[in-house]
Coordinates of C-alpha atoms in Angstrom, one line a residue:
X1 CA 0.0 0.0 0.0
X2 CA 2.9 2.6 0.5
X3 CA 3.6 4.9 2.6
X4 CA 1.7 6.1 5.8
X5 CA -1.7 8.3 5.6
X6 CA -1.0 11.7 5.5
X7 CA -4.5 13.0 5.6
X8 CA -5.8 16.9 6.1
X9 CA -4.4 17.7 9.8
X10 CA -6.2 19.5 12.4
X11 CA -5.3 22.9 12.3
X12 CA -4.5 25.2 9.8
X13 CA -0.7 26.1 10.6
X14 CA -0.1 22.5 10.1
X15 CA -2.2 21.9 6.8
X16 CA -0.5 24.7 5.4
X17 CA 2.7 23.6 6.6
X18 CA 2.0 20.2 5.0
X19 CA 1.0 21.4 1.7
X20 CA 4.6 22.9 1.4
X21 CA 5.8 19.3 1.4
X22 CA 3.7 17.5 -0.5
X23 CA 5.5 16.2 -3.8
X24 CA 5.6 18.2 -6.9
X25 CA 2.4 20.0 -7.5
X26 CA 2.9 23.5 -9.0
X27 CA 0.6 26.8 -8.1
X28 CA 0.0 28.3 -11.4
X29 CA -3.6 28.5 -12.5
X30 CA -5.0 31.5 -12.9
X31 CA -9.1 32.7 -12.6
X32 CA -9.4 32.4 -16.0
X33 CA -7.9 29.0 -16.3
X34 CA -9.9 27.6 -13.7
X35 CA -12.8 29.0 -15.4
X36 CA -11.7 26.7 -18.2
X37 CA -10.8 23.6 -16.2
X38 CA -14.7 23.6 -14.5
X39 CA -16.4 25.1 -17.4
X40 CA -14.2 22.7 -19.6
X41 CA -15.1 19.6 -16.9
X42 CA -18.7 19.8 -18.1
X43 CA -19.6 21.2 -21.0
X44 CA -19.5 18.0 -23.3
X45 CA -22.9 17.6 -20.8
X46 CA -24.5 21.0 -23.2
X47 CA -23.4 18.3 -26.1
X48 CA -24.6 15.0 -25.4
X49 CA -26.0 12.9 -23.0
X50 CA -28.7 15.0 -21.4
X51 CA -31.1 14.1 -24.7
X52 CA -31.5 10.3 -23.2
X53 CA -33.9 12.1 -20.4
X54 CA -36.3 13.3 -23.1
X55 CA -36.7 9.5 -23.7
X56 CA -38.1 8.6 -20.2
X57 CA -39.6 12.0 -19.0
X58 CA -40.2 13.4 -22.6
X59 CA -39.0 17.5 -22.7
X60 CA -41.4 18.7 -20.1
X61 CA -41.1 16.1 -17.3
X62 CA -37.4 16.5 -18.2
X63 CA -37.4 20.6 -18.3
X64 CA -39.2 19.9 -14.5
X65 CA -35.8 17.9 -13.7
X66 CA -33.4 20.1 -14.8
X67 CA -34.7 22.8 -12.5
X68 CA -34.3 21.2 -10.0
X69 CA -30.6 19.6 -10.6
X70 CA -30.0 23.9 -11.3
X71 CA -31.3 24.2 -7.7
X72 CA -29.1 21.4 -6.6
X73 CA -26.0 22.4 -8.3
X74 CA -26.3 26.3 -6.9
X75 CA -26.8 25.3 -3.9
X76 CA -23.8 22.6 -3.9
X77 CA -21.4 25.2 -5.1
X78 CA -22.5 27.6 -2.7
X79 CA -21.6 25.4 -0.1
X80 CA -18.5 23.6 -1.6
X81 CA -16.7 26.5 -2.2
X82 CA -16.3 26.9 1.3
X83 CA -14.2 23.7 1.8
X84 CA -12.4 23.9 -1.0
X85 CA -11.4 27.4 -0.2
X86 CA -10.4 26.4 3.5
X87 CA -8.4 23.2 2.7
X88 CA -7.2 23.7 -0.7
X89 CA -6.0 20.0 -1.4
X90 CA -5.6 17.7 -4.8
X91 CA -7.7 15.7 -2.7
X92 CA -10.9 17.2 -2.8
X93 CA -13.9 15.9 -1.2
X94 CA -11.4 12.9 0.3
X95 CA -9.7 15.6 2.0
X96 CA -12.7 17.4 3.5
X97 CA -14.5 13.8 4.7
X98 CA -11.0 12.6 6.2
X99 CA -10.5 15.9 8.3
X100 CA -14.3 16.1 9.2
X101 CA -14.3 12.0 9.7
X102 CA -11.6 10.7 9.5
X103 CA -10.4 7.5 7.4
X104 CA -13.6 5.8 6.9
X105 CA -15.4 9.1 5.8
X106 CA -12.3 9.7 3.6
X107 CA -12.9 6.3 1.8
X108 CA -16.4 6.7 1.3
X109 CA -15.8 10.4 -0.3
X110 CA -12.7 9.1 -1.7
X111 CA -14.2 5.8 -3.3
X112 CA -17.4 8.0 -4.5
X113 CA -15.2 10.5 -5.9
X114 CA -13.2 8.0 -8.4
X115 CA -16.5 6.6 -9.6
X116 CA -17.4 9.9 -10.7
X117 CA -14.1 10.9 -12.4
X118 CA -13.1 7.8 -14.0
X119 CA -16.6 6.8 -15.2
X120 CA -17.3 10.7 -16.5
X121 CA -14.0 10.1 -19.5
X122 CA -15.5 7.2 -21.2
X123 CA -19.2 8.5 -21.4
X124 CA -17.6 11.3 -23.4
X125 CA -15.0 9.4 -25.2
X126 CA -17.8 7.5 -26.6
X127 CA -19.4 10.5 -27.6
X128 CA -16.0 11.5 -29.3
X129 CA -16.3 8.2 -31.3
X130 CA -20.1 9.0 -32.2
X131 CA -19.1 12.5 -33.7
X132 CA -16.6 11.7 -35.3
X133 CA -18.2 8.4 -37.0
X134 CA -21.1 11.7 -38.1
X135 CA -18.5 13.4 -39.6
X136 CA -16.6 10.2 -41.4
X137 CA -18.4 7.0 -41.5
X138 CA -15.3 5.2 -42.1
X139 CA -13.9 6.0 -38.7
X140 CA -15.2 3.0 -36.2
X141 CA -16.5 5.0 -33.0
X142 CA -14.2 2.4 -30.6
X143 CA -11.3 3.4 -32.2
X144 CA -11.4 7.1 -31.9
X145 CA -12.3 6.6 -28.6
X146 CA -9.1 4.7 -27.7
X147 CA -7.1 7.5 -29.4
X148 CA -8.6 10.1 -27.3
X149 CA -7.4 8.2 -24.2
X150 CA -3.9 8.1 -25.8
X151 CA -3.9 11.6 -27.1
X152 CA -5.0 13.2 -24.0
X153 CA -3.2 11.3 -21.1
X154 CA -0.2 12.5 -23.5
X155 CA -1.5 16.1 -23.1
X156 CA -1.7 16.0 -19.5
X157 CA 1.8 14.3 -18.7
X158 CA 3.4 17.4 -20.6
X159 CA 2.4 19.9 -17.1
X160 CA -0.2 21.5 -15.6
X161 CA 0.7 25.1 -16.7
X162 CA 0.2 23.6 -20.7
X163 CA -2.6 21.2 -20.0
X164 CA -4.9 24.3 -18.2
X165 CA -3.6 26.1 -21.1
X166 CA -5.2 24.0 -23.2
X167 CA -8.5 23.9 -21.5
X168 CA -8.9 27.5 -21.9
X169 CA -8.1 27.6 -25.8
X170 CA -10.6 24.8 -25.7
X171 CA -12.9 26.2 -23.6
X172 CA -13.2 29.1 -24.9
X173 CA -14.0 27.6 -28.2
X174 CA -16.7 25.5 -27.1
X175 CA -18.4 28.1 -25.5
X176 CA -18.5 30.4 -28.5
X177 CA -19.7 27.5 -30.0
X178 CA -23.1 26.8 -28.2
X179 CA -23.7 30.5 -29.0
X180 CA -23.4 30.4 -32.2
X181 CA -25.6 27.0 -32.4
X182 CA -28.2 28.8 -30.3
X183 CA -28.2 32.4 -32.7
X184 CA -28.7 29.7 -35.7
X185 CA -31.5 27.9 -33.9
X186 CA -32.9 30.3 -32.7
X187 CA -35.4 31.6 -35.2
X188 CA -36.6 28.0 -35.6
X189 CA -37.6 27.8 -32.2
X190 CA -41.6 26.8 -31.7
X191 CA -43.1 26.2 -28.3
X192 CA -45.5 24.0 -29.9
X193 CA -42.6 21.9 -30.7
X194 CA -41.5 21.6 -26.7
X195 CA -44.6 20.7 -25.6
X196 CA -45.4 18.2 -28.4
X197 CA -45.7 14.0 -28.1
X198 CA -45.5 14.6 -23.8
X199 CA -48.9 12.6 -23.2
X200 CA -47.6 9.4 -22.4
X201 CA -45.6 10.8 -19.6
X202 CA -45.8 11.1 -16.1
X203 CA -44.3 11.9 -12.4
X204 CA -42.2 9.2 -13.0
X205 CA -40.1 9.9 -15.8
X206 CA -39.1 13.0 -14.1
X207 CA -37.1 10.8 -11.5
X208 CA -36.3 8.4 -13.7
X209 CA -34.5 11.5 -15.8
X210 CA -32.2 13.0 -12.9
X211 CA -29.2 11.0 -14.1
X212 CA -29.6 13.3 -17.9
X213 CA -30.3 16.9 -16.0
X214 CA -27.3 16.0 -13.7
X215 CA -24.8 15.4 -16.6
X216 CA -25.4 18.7 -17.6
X217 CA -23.8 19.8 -14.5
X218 CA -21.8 17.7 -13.7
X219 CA -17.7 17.5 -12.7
X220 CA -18.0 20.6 -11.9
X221 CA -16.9 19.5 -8.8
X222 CA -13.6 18.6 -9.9
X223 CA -12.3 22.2 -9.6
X224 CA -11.4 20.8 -6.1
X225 CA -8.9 18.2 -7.3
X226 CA -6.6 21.0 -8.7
X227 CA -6.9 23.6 -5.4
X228 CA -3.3 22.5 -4.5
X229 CA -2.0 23.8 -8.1
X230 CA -4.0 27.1 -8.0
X231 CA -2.7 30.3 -7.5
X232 CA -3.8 32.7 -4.5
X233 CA -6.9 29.9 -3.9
X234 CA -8.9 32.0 -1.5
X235 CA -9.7 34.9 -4.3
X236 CA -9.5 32.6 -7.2
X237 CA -11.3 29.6 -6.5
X238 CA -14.6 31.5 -5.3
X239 CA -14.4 33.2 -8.7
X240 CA -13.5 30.1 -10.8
X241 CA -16.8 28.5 -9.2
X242 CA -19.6 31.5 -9.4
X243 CA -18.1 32.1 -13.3
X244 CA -18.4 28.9 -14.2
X245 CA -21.7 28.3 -12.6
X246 CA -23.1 31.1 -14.3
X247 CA -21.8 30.2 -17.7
X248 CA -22.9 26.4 -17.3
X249 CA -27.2 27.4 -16.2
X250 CA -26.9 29.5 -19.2
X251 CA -25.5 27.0 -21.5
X252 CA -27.4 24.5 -20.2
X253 CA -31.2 25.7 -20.5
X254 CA -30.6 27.6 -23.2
X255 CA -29.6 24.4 -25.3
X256 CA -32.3 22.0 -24.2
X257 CA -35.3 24.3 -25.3
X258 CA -33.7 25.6 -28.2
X259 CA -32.7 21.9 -29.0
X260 CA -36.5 21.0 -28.4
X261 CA -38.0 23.7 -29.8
X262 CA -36.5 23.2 -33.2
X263 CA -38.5 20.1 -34.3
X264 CA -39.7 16.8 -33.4
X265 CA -37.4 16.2 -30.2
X266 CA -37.7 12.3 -30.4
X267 CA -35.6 12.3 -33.1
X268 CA -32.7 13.4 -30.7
X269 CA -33.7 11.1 -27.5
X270 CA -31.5 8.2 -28.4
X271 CA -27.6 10.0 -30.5
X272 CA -24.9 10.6 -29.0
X273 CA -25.0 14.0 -31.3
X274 CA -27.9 15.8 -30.7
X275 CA -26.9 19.0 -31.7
X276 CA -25.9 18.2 -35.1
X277 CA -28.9 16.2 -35.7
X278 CA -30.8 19.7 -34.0
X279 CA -29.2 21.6 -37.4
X280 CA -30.1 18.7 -40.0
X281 CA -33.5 19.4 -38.6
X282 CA -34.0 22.4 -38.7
X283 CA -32.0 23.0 -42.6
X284 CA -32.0 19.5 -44.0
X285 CA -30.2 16.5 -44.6
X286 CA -27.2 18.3 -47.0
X287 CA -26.9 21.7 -45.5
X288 CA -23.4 22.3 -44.5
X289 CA -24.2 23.5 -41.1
X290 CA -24.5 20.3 -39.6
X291 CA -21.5 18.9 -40.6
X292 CA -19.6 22.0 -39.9
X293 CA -21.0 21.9 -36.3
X294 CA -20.2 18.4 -35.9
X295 CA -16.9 19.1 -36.4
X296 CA -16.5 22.1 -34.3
X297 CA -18.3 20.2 -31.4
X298 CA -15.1 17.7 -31.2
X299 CA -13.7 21.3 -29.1
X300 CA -16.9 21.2 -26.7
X301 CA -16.2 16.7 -26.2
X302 CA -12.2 17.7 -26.3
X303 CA -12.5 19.9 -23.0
X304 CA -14.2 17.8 -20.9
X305 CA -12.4 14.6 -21.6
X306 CA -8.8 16.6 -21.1
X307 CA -10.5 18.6 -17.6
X308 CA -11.7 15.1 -16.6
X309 CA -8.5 13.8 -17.4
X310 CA -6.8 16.1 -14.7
X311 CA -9.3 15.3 -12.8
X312 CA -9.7 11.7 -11.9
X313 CA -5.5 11.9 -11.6
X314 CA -5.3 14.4 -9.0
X315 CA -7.9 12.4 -7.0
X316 CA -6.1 9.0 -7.8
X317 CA -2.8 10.7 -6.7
X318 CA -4.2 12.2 -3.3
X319 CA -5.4 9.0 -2.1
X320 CA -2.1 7.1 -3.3
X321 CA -0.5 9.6 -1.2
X322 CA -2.5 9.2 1.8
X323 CA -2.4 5.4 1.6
X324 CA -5.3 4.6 0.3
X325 CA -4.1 3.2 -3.1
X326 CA -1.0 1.9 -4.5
X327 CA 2.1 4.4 -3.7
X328 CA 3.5 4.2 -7.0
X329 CA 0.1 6.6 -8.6
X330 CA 1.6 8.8 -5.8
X331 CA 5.0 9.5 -8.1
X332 CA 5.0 12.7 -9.4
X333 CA 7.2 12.8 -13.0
X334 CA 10.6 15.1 -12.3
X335 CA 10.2 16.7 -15.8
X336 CA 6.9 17.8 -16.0
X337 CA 5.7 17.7 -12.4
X338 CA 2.1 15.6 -13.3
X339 CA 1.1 12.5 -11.5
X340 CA 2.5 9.7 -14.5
X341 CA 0.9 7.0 -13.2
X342 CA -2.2 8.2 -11.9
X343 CA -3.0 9.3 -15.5
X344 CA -2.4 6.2 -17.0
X345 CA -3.7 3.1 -14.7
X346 CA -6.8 6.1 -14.4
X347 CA -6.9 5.6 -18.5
X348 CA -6.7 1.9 -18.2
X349 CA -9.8 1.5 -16.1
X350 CA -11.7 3.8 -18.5
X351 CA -11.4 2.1 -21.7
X352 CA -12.1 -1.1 -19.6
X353 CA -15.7 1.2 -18.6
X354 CA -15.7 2.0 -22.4
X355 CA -15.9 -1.1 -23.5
X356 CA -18.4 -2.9 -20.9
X357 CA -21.4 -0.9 -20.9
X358 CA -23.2 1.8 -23.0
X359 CA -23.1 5.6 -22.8
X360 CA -26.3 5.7 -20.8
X361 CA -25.1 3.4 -18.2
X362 CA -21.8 5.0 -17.6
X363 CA -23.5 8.1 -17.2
X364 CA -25.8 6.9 -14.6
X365 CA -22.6 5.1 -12.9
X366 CA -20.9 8.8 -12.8
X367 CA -24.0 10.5 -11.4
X368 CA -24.0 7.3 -8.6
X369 CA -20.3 8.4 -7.8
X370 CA -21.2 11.8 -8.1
X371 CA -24.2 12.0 -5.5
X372 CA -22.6 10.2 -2.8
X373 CA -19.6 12.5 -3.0
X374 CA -21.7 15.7 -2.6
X375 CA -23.9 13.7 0.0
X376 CA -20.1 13.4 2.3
X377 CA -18.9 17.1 1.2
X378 CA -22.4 18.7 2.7
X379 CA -22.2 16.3 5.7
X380 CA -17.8 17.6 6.1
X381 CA -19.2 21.4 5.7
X382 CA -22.0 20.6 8.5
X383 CA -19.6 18.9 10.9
X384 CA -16.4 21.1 10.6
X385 CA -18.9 24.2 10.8
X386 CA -19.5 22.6 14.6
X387 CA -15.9 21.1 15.7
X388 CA -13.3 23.5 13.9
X389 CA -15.3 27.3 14.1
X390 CA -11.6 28.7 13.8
X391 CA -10.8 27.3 10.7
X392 CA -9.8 30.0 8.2
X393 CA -12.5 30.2 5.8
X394 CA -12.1 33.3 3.7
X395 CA -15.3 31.8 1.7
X396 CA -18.2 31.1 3.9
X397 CA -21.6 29.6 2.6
X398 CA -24.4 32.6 2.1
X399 CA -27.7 31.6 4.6
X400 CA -25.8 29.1 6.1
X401 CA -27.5 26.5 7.0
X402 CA -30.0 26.8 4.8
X403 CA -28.4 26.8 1.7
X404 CA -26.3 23.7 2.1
X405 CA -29.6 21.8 3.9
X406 CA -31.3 23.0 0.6
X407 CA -28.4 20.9 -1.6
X408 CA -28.1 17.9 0.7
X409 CA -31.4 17.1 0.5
X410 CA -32.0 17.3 -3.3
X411 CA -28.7 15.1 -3.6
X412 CA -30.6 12.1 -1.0
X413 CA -33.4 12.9 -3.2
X414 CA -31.8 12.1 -6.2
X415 CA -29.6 9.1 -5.0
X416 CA -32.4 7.1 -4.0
X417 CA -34.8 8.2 -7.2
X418 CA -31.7 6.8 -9.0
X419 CA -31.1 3.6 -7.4
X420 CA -34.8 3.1 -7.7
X421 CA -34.9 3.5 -11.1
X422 CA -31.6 1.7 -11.9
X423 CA -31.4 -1.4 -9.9
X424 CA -28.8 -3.4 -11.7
X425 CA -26.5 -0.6 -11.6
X426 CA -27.4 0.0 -8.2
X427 CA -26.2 -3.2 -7.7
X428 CA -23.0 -2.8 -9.5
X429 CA -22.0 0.4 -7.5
X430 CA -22.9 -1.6 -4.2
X431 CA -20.7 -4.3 -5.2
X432 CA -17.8 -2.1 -6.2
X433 CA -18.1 0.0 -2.8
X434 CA -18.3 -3.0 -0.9
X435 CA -14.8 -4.8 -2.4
X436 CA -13.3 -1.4 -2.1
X437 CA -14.5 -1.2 1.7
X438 CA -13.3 -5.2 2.2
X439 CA -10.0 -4.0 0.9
X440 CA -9.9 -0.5 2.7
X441 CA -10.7 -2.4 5.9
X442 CA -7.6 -5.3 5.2
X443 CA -4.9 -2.8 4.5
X444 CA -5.6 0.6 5.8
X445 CA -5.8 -0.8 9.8
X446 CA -2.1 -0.9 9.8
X447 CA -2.1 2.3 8.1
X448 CA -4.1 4.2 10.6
X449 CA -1.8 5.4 13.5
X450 CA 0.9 7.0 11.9
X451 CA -2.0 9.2 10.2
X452 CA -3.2 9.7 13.5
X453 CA 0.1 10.4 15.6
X454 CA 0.4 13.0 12.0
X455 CA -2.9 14.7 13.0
X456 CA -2.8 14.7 17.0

């Protein structure tokens, strides 16, 4: 297993004291590039994967379940800005459960965590495939997503400096492309057209749809797995958050209706390209646009699969270094300062994702991870409010408690609506979490006291 635990400490001289040691990790992202990183996290959600909730709650149960995800994630961000502000570590959420509750609660926001980061890549590598098969039919959807893995755990071994770099060139572009798909939709927009073919639907299908409205949010979260690497973190990640929050609601609704609006929507409830079908729609089969767009969209896919990327190896290498995982996804490269191994045993369990179940199901395996991690980041915020009131917090939640009560609920909410509606994978999440608990529990033990003579 490695070396000893060295989880969040107890007090903030310590923790920052700490954080001076830890191996490798660079402070160089701006505002602006962690605009790109969180914008850049989600925004292949704005391009795919949120359609397959029209299919079970049709556009108006769905519309009823992105509202409330908005609620959710406002309220989540809100509050998880707070910890991410006060302990600034590549762990994230593993970090905040450990400090609050210490090793168990930093395995079960740890192990949550991972689900959500490594399961997020494939979904959209598949997605890559799918648009590039629209643009060339001779290009097998598999295989481009293989190369995506290869391309962009290349990309992210060259530094941190480049790879947020990247994102924001990325970014940047993918934004001003959902603009420009909206201004051309836009005047083919028909309300008649939302609220079409939604008579066979009921309460139901706006549970069964929360797994969609969530991808359009979500990773967002991930911001948090590059705190350690972010310049002066107590002005810039608070900004880096409320930006990118902002930009994401507006990207977000103003794509579903538009997307909904501009014909019969059933024709998009089932593609991994909705928005280029959106264009042949709305100007035929051969106009130019779609293809065009198609194209263009790789940007919106690119950014999220590289911002995931980052992610999911920050939070592998934070819990290598604490001892939760192998030590060797610990070692940090001496050239480029990036977590090698993290990146690529992190890739490997992705295509093995990519290749063993469908887009839908990897999404709803994501949102799984992603629930229970904001379900243990609410419950930190709650209990480190009450045992460490002297903890620097130069962000502190608006209408606290309130706010945060607000989030925690509507994740429960969503978790169990979830597991109701998707028992197998219910099942396959339970299974993972409890081998990764049978393991936690055989090796950690042993692990424990040094982690706690650290803390004391």
């Amino acid at each position: 297993m490695g070396e000893p635990p060295k989880g969040p400490l107890l007090s903030s001289q310590t923790s920052r004291a700490q954080e001076s040691a830890k191996p490798g990790l660079r402070k160089v992202i701006s505002t602006t590039q962690l605009w790109a990183i969180a914008v850049g996290m989600v925004i292949s959600g704005e391009y795919f994967g949120w359609n397959y909730g029209w299919a079970v709650a049709g556009t108006i149960g769905f519309l009823i379940a992105t509202l409330v995800v908005t609620i959710l994630y406002l309220t989540f961000i809100f509050s998880y800005t707070e910890l991410t502000t006060a302990i600034p570590d590549a762990g994230g959420p593993f970090a905040y459960a450990y400090r609050a509750f210490g090793p168990t609660g930093g395995f079960l926001a740890g192990f949550a965590t991972l689900v959500d980061f490594l399961m997020a890549p494939p979904a959209i590598a598949a997605a890559l495939g799918a648009y590039a098969h629209f643009l060339n039919p001779a290009l097998p959807v598999l295989g481009v997503a293989v190369a995506s893995y290869v391309v962009f755990i290349g990309i992210n071994l060259l530094g941190v400096n480049e790879s947020a770099n990247f994102s924001v060139i990325v970014t940047v572009l993918s934004v001003i492309e959902l603009l420009i798909f909206m201004a051309v939709v836009a005047p083919a927009y028909k309300t008649e057209n939302v609220l079409a073919h939604n008579e066979s639907f009921g309460i139901g299908g706006i549970f069964a749809a929360l797994p969609f409205a969530i991808w359009f949010y979500l990773a967002i979260e991930g911001v948090a797995m590059v705190a350690e690497e972010v310049k002066d973190p107590n002005k810039t990640i608070p900004r880096g958050y409320l930006l990118s929050i902002g930009t994401l609601v507006v990207l977000a609704l103003g794509t579903m209706l538009l997307c909904a609006g501009a014909g019969d929507w059933r024709r998009l409830s089932d593609l991994d390209y909705p928005l280029p079908e959106t264009l042949v729609m709305v100007f035929g089969q051969q106009n130019s646009w779609a293809k065009v767009f198609a194209g263009l969209g790789l940007f919106g896919l690119i950014a999220s699969f590289h911002a995931n990327t980052l992610g999911y190896s920050r939070q592998l290498f934070a819990l290598a270094r604490a001892g939760y995982l192998p030590s060797f996804l610990a070692a940090v490269n001496g050239r480029f300062q990036t977590p090698h191994w993290s990146l690529i045993v992190g890739g490997l369990a992705g295509l093995v994702a990519l290749v063993s179940g469908t887009t839908g199901e990897i999404i709803t395996l994501s949102v799984f991870g992603a629930l229970g991690m904001y379900i243990m980041s609410l419950l930190s915020l709650f209990h480190l409010r009450r045992t460490e009131p002297n903890l620097v917090r130069s962000y502190r939640t608006p209408f606290y408690p309130y706010v945060p009560m607000v989030a925690l609920l509507l994740s429960v909410v969503c978790l169990l609506a979830i597991s109701y509606y998707n028992p197998v994978l219910t099942l396959v999440f339970g299974g993972l979490l409890a081998l990764s608990w049978g393991l936690f529990k055989w090796f950690v033990p042993q692990l424990k006291a040094p982690a706690e003579g650290a803390a004391s």
